[in-house]
Amino acid sequence: MLVTACVAQTSAPSGPAKSAAKSKEWRQLFNGRDTDGWQHLGPGSFVVEDGMLRTEGGMGLLWYTREKFGDCVVRVVYKGTHESSNSGVFVRIADKPKDEWFAVHHGYEVQILDAQNEYHRTGAIYSLGKAAAGASKPLGEWNTMEITLKGDLISISLNGTKINDFDPKQTPPERTKEWEPERGPRPPSGYIGLQNHDDYERSTRTSVYFKEVSVRSL
């Protein structure tokens, strides 16, 4: 009976221990029905379609308004409709953005478009931190990206393969285009956002679908 009592006591944590365990569970930021808690800025839009977010036009920004995030893991599950489907995940956005460019220059964009250049391919910190190639699934299949934010460091895995360890203390390439992000540190906590960035110079419209956007505290 004594053993049974001990098991009963330890199998159901309560109080601070229970709260700490709950805070480390995955929390969905997109509810699958609408964009409640999110705000869109700039051209284009995000459309809720069959329980997913779909990018349309751009360049625009959809950001989560309810809180900033410190040390955490951000997980997105996405797929593109075309080899040129363009989007990104913004983290560490310093303040509430007033326009679609604020997140570019005052946050970090984790690239989704799979370009050839190592600073612009999937999983790169756009123009700042290079990513390894070869982890993306074939076009039309779902990809799972996890972005781990811990202090100044950012680690990115794609479909279970680590492709980027970014340290902002490393010297990035020289900024050569006005649309490339400004250099310099970002804060240890910030807002999260998604980018819609179709290219209107092409006749073919492209989209990126997101079926999950979630966060887990560290």
PDB file of C-alpha atoms in Angstrom:
ATOM      1  CA  MET A   1       0.000   0.000   0.000  1.00  0.00           C
ATOM      2  CA  LEU A   2       2.871   2.326   0.705  1.00  0.00           C
ATOM      3  CA  VAL A   3       4.283   1.764  -2.799  1.00  0.00           C
ATOM      4  CA  THR A   4       0.867   2.400  -4.342  1.00  0.00           C
ATOM      5  CA  ALA A   5       0.559   5.656  -2.434  1.00  0.00           C
ATOM      6  CA  CYS A   6       3.967   6.827  -3.624  1.00  0.00           C
ATOM      7  CA  VAL A   7       3.108   6.093  -7.254  1.00  0.00           C
ATOM      8  CA  ALA A   8      -0.138   8.021  -6.937  1.00  0.00           C
ATOM      9  CA  GLN A   9       1.682  11.029  -5.521  1.00  0.00           C
ATOM     10  CA  THR A  10       4.345  11.180  -8.235  1.00  0.00           C
ATOM     11  CA  SER A  11       2.209  10.361 -11.291  1.00  0.00           C
ATOM     12  CA  ALA A  12       0.175  13.582 -11.268  1.00  0.00           C
ATOM     13  CA  PRO A  13       2.332  16.695 -10.832  1.00  0.00           C
ATOM     14  CA  SER A  14       0.537  19.801  -9.649  1.00  0.00           C
ATOM     15  CA  GLY A  15       1.244  23.445  -8.887  1.00  0.00           C
ATOM     16  CA  PRO A  16       4.412  24.996 -10.380  1.00  0.00           C
ATOM     17  CA  ALA A  17       5.612  21.680 -11.840  1.00  0.00           C
ATOM     18  CA  LYS A  18       2.352  21.197 -13.733  1.00  0.00           C
ATOM     19  CA  SER A  19       2.414  24.803 -14.984  1.00  0.00           C
ATOM     20  CA  ALA A  20       6.010  24.434 -16.182  1.00  0.00           C
ATOM     21  CA  ALA A  21       5.183  21.228 -18.057  1.00  0.00           C
ATOM     22  CA  LYS A  22       2.151  22.848 -19.680  1.00  0.00           C
ATOM     23  CA  SER A  23       4.190  25.888 -20.781  1.00  0.00           C
ATOM     24  CA  LYS A  24       6.520  23.583 -22.742  1.00  0.00           C
ATOM     25  CA  GLU A  25       3.732  21.996 -24.774  1.00  0.00           C
ATOM     26  CA  TRP A  26       3.187  22.930 -28.423  1.00  0.00           C
ATOM     27  CA  ARG A  27       0.751  25.811 -28.762  1.00  0.00           C
ATOM     28  CA  GLN A  28      -1.037  26.460 -32.047  1.00  0.00           C
ATOM     29  CA  LEU A  29      -0.965  30.099 -33.191  1.00  0.00           C
ATOM     30  CA  PHE A  30      -3.182  29.432 -36.222  1.00  0.00           C
ATOM     31  CA  ASN A  31      -6.585  27.983 -35.323  1.00  0.00           C
ATOM     32  CA  GLY A  32      -7.405  26.568 -38.773  1.00  0.00           C
ATOM     33  CA  ARG A  33     -10.559  28.701 -39.107  1.00  0.00           C
ATOM     34  CA  ASP A  34      -9.558  32.349 -39.384  1.00  0.00           C
ATOM     35  CA  THR A  35      -6.713  34.789 -38.699  1.00  0.00           C
ATOM     36  CA  ASP A  36      -7.847  35.723 -35.195  1.00  0.00           C
ATOM     37  CA  GLY A  37      -4.796  37.082 -33.350  1.00  0.00           C
ATOM     38  CA  TRP A  38      -3.004  37.963 -36.574  1.00  0.00           C
ATOM     39  CA  GLN A  39      -2.731  41.203 -38.561  1.00  0.00           C
ATOM     40  CA  HIS A  40      -1.807  41.623 -42.220  1.00  0.00           C
ATOM     41  CA  LEU A  41       0.231  44.539 -43.568  1.00  0.00           C
ATOM     42  CA  GLY A  42       1.178  45.420 -47.134  1.00  0.00           C
ATOM     43  CA  PRO A  43       0.082  44.099 -50.543  1.00  0.00           C
ATOM     44  CA  GLY A  44      -1.568  40.740 -51.075  1.00  0.00           C
ATOM     45  CA  SER A  45      -3.103  38.640 -48.328  1.00  0.00           C
ATOM     46  CA  PHE A  46      -3.338  35.336 -46.508  1.00  0.00           C
ATOM     47  CA  VAL A  47      -6.478  33.329 -47.249  1.00  0.00           C
ATOM     48  CA  VAL A  48      -7.838  30.584 -44.986  1.00  0.00           C
ATOM     49  CA  GLU A  49      -8.598  27.631 -47.247  1.00  0.00           C
ATOM     50  CA  ASP A  50      -9.550  24.109 -46.094  1.00  0.00           C
ATOM     51  CA  GLY A  51      -8.045  24.709 -42.656  1.00  0.00           C
ATOM     52  CA  MET A  52      -4.795  26.108 -44.058  1.00  0.00           C
ATOM     53  CA  LEU A  53      -3.250  29.528 -44.623  1.00  0.00           C
ATOM     54  CA  ARG A  54      -2.533  30.284 -48.278  1.00  0.00           C
ATOM     55  CA  THR A  55      -0.341  33.171 -49.439  1.00  0.00           C
ATOM     56  CA  GLU A  56      -1.676  35.454 -52.143  1.00  0.00           C
ATOM     57  CA  GLY A  57       0.313  38.167 -53.923  1.00  0.00           C
ATOM     58  CA  GLY A  58       2.586  40.448 -51.971  1.00  0.00           C
ATOM     59  CA  MET A  59       5.004  41.402 -50.640  1.00  0.00           C
ATOM     60  CA  GLY A  60       3.100  41.438 -47.389  1.00  0.00           C
ATOM     61  CA  LEU A  61       3.420  40.448 -43.738  1.00  0.00           C
ATOM     62  CA  LEU A  62       1.057  38.502 -41.490  1.00  0.00           C
ATOM     63  CA  TRP A  63       2.210  38.868 -37.878  1.00  0.00           C
ATOM     64  CA  TYR A  64       0.991  37.380 -34.601  1.00  0.00           C
ATOM     65  CA  THR A  65      -0.140  40.285 -32.436  1.00  0.00           C
ATOM     66  CA  ARG A  66      -0.806  38.763 -29.034  1.00  0.00           C
ATOM     67  CA  GLU A  67       2.692  38.437 -27.599  1.00  0.00           C
ATOM     68  CA  LYS A  68       6.425  38.486 -28.092  1.00  0.00           C
ATOM     69  CA  PHE A  69       8.374  35.241 -27.826  1.00  0.00           C
ATOM     70  CA  GLY A  70      11.730  34.708 -26.133  1.00  0.00           C
ATOM     71  CA  ASP A  71      13.528  31.349 -26.026  1.00  0.00           C
ATOM     72  CA  CYS A  72      11.298  28.910 -27.883  1.00  0.00           C
ATOM     73  CA  VAL A  73      10.907  26.605 -30.873  1.00  0.00           C
ATOM     74  CA  VAL A  74       8.753  27.801 -33.762  1.00  0.00           C
ATOM     75  CA  ARG A  75       7.358  25.063 -35.990  1.00  0.00           C
ATOM     76  CA  VAL A  76       5.745  25.572 -39.394  1.00  0.00           C
ATOM     77  CA  VAL A  77       4.437  22.894 -41.737  1.00  0.00           C
ATOM     78  CA  TYR A  78       4.228  24.195 -45.297  1.00  0.00           C
ATOM     79  CA  LYS A  79       4.277  23.348 -48.998  1.00  0.00           C
ATOM     80  CA  GLY A  80       4.617  25.359 -52.204  1.00  0.00           C
ATOM     81  CA  THR A  81       2.630  25.193 -55.425  1.00  0.00           C
ATOM     82  CA  HIS A  82       5.539  26.081 -57.727  1.00  0.00           C
ATOM     83  CA  GLU A  83       9.333  25.871 -57.632  1.00  0.00           C
ATOM     84  CA  SER A  84       9.334  29.675 -57.302  1.00  0.00           C
ATOM     85  CA  SER A  85       6.788  29.802 -54.449  1.00  0.00           C
ATOM     86  CA  ASN A  86       8.148  32.445 -52.102  1.00  0.00           C
ATOM     87  CA  SER A  87       7.547  32.993 -48.410  1.00  0.00           C
ATOM     88  CA  GLY A  88       9.418  33.276 -45.145  1.00  0.00           C
ATOM     89  CA  VAL A  89       9.039  33.003 -41.386  1.00  0.00           C
ATOM     90  CA  PHE A  90       9.922  36.089 -39.363  1.00  0.00           C
ATOM     91  CA  VAL A  91      11.222  35.813 -35.802  1.00  0.00           C
ATOM     92  CA  ARG A  92      12.588  38.304 -33.283  1.00  0.00           C
ATOM     93  CA  ILE A  93      10.584  41.212 -34.778  1.00  0.00           C
ATOM     94  CA  ALA A  94      11.661  43.989 -32.442  1.00  0.00           C
ATOM     95  CA  ASP A  95       8.378  45.887 -32.107  1.00  0.00           C
ATOM     96  CA  LYS A  96       4.851  46.033 -33.451  1.00  0.00           C
ATOM     97  CA  PRO A  97       5.401  46.503 -37.193  1.00  0.00           C
ATOM     98  CA  LYS A  98       3.853  49.523 -38.907  1.00  0.00           C
ATOM     99  CA  ASP A  99       4.431  48.213 -42.431  1.00  0.00           C
ATOM    100  CA  GLU A 100       5.553  45.067 -44.258  1.00  0.00           C
ATOM    101  CA  TRP A 101       9.221  46.136 -44.353  1.00  0.00           C
ATOM    102  CA  PHE A 102       9.656  46.579 -40.606  1.00  0.00           C
ATOM    103  CA  ALA A 103      10.073  42.830 -40.038  1.00  0.00           C
ATOM    104  CA  VAL A 104      12.697  42.623 -42.794  1.00  0.00           C
ATOM    105  CA  HIS A 105      14.961  45.212 -41.188  1.00  0.00           C
ATOM    106  CA  HIS A 106      14.130  44.692 -37.497  1.00  0.00           C
ATOM    107  CA  GLY A 107      13.712  40.922 -37.340  1.00  0.00           C
ATOM    108  CA  TYR A 108      15.126  37.787 -38.943  1.00  0.00           C
ATOM    109  CA  GLU A 109      13.529  36.155 -41.982  1.00  0.00           C
ATOM    110  CA  VAL A 110      13.958  32.408 -42.283  1.00  0.00           C
ATOM    111  CA  GLN A 111      13.695  31.772 -46.012  1.00  0.00           C
ATOM    112  CA  ILE A 112      11.241  29.295 -47.540  1.00  0.00           C
ATOM    113  CA  LEU A 113      11.949  29.887 -51.250  1.00  0.00           C
ATOM    114  CA  ASP A 114      14.593  27.325 -52.237  1.00  0.00           C
ATOM    115  CA  ALA A 115      17.082  29.480 -54.174  1.00  0.00           C
ATOM    116  CA  GLN A 116      20.552  28.321 -55.194  1.00  0.00           C
ATOM    117  CA  ASN A 117      22.556  30.807 -53.149  1.00  0.00           C
ATOM    118  CA  GLU A 118      23.355  29.495 -49.658  1.00  0.00           C
ATOM    119  CA  TYR A 119      22.323  32.821 -48.080  1.00  0.00           C
ATOM    120  CA  HIS A 120      18.945  32.766 -49.843  1.00  0.00           C
ATOM    121  CA  ARG A 121      17.887  29.105 -49.961  1.00  0.00           C
ATOM    122  CA  THR A 122      15.366  27.371 -47.732  1.00  0.00           C
ATOM    123  CA  GLY A 123      16.383  27.655 -44.077  1.00  0.00           C
ATOM    124  CA  ALA A 124      18.773  30.564 -44.540  1.00  0.00           C
ATOM    125  CA  ILE A 125      18.475  33.659 -42.383  1.00  0.00           C
ATOM    126  CA  TYR A 126      17.810  35.781 -45.452  1.00  0.00           C
ATOM    127  CA  SER A 127      21.055  37.487 -46.553  1.00  0.00           C
ATOM    128  CA  LEU A 128      22.596  36.984 -43.086  1.00  0.00           C
ATOM    129  CA  GLY A 129      23.094  33.296 -42.288  1.00  0.00           C
ATOM    130  CA  LYS A 130      23.680  30.504 -44.792  1.00  0.00           C
ATOM    131  CA  ALA A 131      21.895  27.156 -44.871  1.00  0.00           C
ATOM    132  CA  ALA A 132      22.869  23.716 -46.108  1.00  0.00           C
ATOM    133  CA  ALA A 133      21.014  22.314 -49.126  1.00  0.00           C
ATOM    134  CA  GLY A 134      19.140  19.113 -49.816  1.00  0.00           C
ATOM    135  CA  ALA A 135      16.620  18.796 -46.983  1.00  0.00           C
ATOM    136  CA  SER A 136      13.503  20.005 -48.817  1.00  0.00           C
ATOM    137  CA  LYS A 137      10.894  17.479 -49.927  1.00  0.00           C
ATOM    138  CA  PRO A 138       9.705  17.297 -53.552  1.00  0.00           C
ATOM    139  CA  LEU A 139       7.372  20.039 -54.743  1.00  0.00           C
ATOM    140  CA  GLY A 140       3.848  19.587 -53.436  1.00  0.00           C
ATOM    141  CA  GLU A 141       4.841  17.595 -50.345  1.00  0.00           C
ATOM    142  CA  TRP A 142       4.646  18.955 -46.814  1.00  0.00           C
ATOM    143  CA  ASN A 143       7.824  20.232 -45.159  1.00  0.00           C
ATOM    144  CA  THR A 144       8.308  20.638 -41.418  1.00  0.00           C
ATOM    145  CA  MET A 145      10.628  23.434 -40.331  1.00  0.00           C
ATOM    146  CA  GLU A 146      11.627  23.993 -36.702  1.00  0.00           C
ATOM    147  CA  ILE A 147      13.343  27.229 -35.685  1.00  0.00           C
ATOM    148  CA  THR A 148      14.974  27.102 -32.253  1.00  0.00           C
ATOM    149  CA  LEU A 149      15.573  30.491 -30.631  1.00  0.00           C
ATOM    150  CA  LYS A 150      17.869  30.478 -27.621  1.00  0.00           C
ATOM    151  CA  GLY A 151      19.429  33.770 -26.591  1.00  0.00           C
ATOM    152  CA  ASP A 152      21.176  35.225 -29.630  1.00  0.00           C
ATOM    153  CA  LEU A 153      21.460  31.858 -31.376  1.00  0.00           C
ATOM    154  CA  ILE A 154      19.102  30.414 -33.982  1.00  0.00           C
ATOM    155  CA  SER A 155      19.139  26.762 -35.035  1.00  0.00           C
ATOM    156  CA  ILE A 156      17.010  25.584 -37.952  1.00  0.00           C
ATOM    157  CA  SER A 157      16.033  22.053 -38.910  1.00  0.00           C
ATOM    158  CA  LEU A 158      14.084  20.998 -41.990  1.00  0.00           C
ATOM    159  CA  ASN A 159      12.345  17.621 -42.070  1.00  0.00           C
ATOM    160  CA  GLY A 160      14.508  16.453 -39.177  1.00  0.00           C
ATOM    161  CA  THR A 161      17.842  17.589 -40.645  1.00  0.00           C
ATOM    162  CA  LYS A 162      19.720  20.502 -39.109  1.00  0.00           C
ATOM    163  CA  ILE A 163      20.567  22.956 -41.894  1.00  0.00           C
ATOM    164  CA  ASN A 164      21.543  26.168 -40.113  1.00  0.00           C
ATOM    165  CA  ASP A 165      23.244  27.270 -36.897  1.00  0.00           C
ATOM    166  CA  PHE A 166      23.160  31.060 -36.918  1.00  0.00           C
ATOM    167  CA  ASP A 167      25.220  33.244 -34.588  1.00  0.00           C
ATOM    168  CA  PRO A 168      24.695  36.989 -35.157  1.00  0.00           C
ATOM    169  CA  LYS A 169      28.241  37.641 -33.960  1.00  0.00           C
ATOM    170  CA  GLN A 170      29.495  36.128 -37.221  1.00  0.00           C
ATOM    171  CA  THR A 171      30.168  38.699 -39.936  1.00  0.00           C
ATOM    172  CA  PRO A 172      27.484  38.511 -42.665  1.00  0.00           C
ATOM    173  CA  PRO A 173      28.060  39.320 -46.334  1.00  0.00           C
ATOM    174  CA  GLU A 174      28.039  42.973 -47.285  1.00  0.00           C
ATOM    175  CA  ARG A 175      24.571  44.407 -47.856  1.00  0.00           C
ATOM    176  CA  THR A 176      24.277  45.133 -51.587  1.00  0.00           C
ATOM    177  CA  LYS A 177      20.518  45.587 -52.202  1.00  0.00           C
ATOM    178  CA  GLU A 178      18.106  48.026 -50.583  1.00  0.00           C
ATOM    179  CA  TRP A 179      15.639  45.219 -49.847  1.00  0.00           C
ATOM    180  CA  GLU A 180      18.224  43.153 -47.975  1.00  0.00           C
ATOM    181  CA  PRO A 181      17.898  43.377 -44.196  1.00  0.00           C
ATOM    182  CA  GLU A 182      19.820  45.957 -42.253  1.00  0.00           C
ATOM    183  CA  ARG A 183      22.739  44.464 -40.356  1.00  0.00           C
ATOM    184  CA  GLY A 184      22.935  44.479 -36.587  1.00  0.00           C
ATOM    185  CA  PRO A 185      21.597  42.573 -33.564  1.00  0.00           C
ATOM    186  CA  ARG A 186      17.956  41.792 -32.898  1.00  0.00           C
ATOM    187  CA  PRO A 187      16.358  41.681 -29.432  1.00  0.00           C
ATOM    188  CA  PRO A 188      16.201  38.487 -27.326  1.00  0.00           C
ATOM    189  CA  SER A 189      12.419  38.397 -27.740  1.00  0.00           C
ATOM    190  CA  GLY A 190      10.114  39.522 -30.503  1.00  0.00           C
ATOM    191  CA  TYR A 191       7.026  38.949 -32.590  1.00  0.00           C
ATOM    192  CA  ILE A 192       6.528  36.162 -35.131  1.00  0.00           C
ATOM    193  CA  GLY A 193       5.290  36.640 -38.694  1.00  0.00           C
ATOM    194  CA  LEU A 194       4.782  35.009 -42.089  1.00  0.00           C
ATOM    195  CA  GLN A 195       5.533  36.538 -45.478  1.00  0.00           C
ATOM    196  CA  ASN A 196       3.481  36.436 -48.680  1.00  0.00           C
ATOM    197  CA  HIS A 197       5.746  37.239 -51.629  1.00  0.00           C
ATOM    198  CA  ASP A 198       4.500  36.230 -55.054  1.00  0.00           C
ATOM    199  CA  ASP A 199       6.277  37.680 -58.094  1.00  0.00           C
ATOM    200  CA  TYR A 200       3.896  39.696 -60.242  1.00  0.00           C
ATOM    201  CA  GLU A 201       6.396  39.813 -63.102  1.00  0.00           C
ATOM    202  CA  ARG A 202       5.523  36.167 -63.864  1.00  0.00           C
ATOM    203  CA  SER A 203       2.294  35.121 -65.529  1.00  0.00           C
ATOM    204  CA  THR A 204       2.011  32.088 -63.229  1.00  0.00           C
ATOM    205  CA  ARG A 205       0.589  32.813 -59.781  1.00  0.00           C
ATOM    206  CA  THR A 206       2.222  30.887 -56.941  1.00  0.00           C
ATOM    207  CA  SER A 207       1.338  30.258 -53.315  1.00  0.00           C
ATOM    208  CA  VAL A 208       2.680  28.703 -50.141  1.00  0.00           C
ATOM    209  CA  TYR A 209       0.305  26.779 -47.860  1.00  0.00           C
ATOM    210  CA  PHE A 210       0.772  26.590 -44.083  1.00  0.00           C
ATOM    211  CA  LYS A 211      -1.171  23.942 -42.175  1.00  0.00           C
ATOM    212  CA  GLU A 212       0.588  24.492 -38.847  1.00  0.00           C
ATOM    213  CA  VAL A 213       2.181  27.428 -37.064  1.00  0.00           C
ATOM    214  CA  SER A 214       3.026  26.511 -33.488  1.00  0.00           C
ATOM    215  CA  VAL A 215       5.360  27.481 -30.648  1.00  0.00           C
ATOM    216  CA  ARG A 216       6.892  25.607 -27.722  1.00  0.00           C
ATOM    217  CA  SER A 217       8.684  27.424 -24.906  1.00  0.00           C
ATOM    218  CA  LEU A 218      12.194  26.343 -23.874  1.00  0.00           C
TER     219      LEU A 218
END
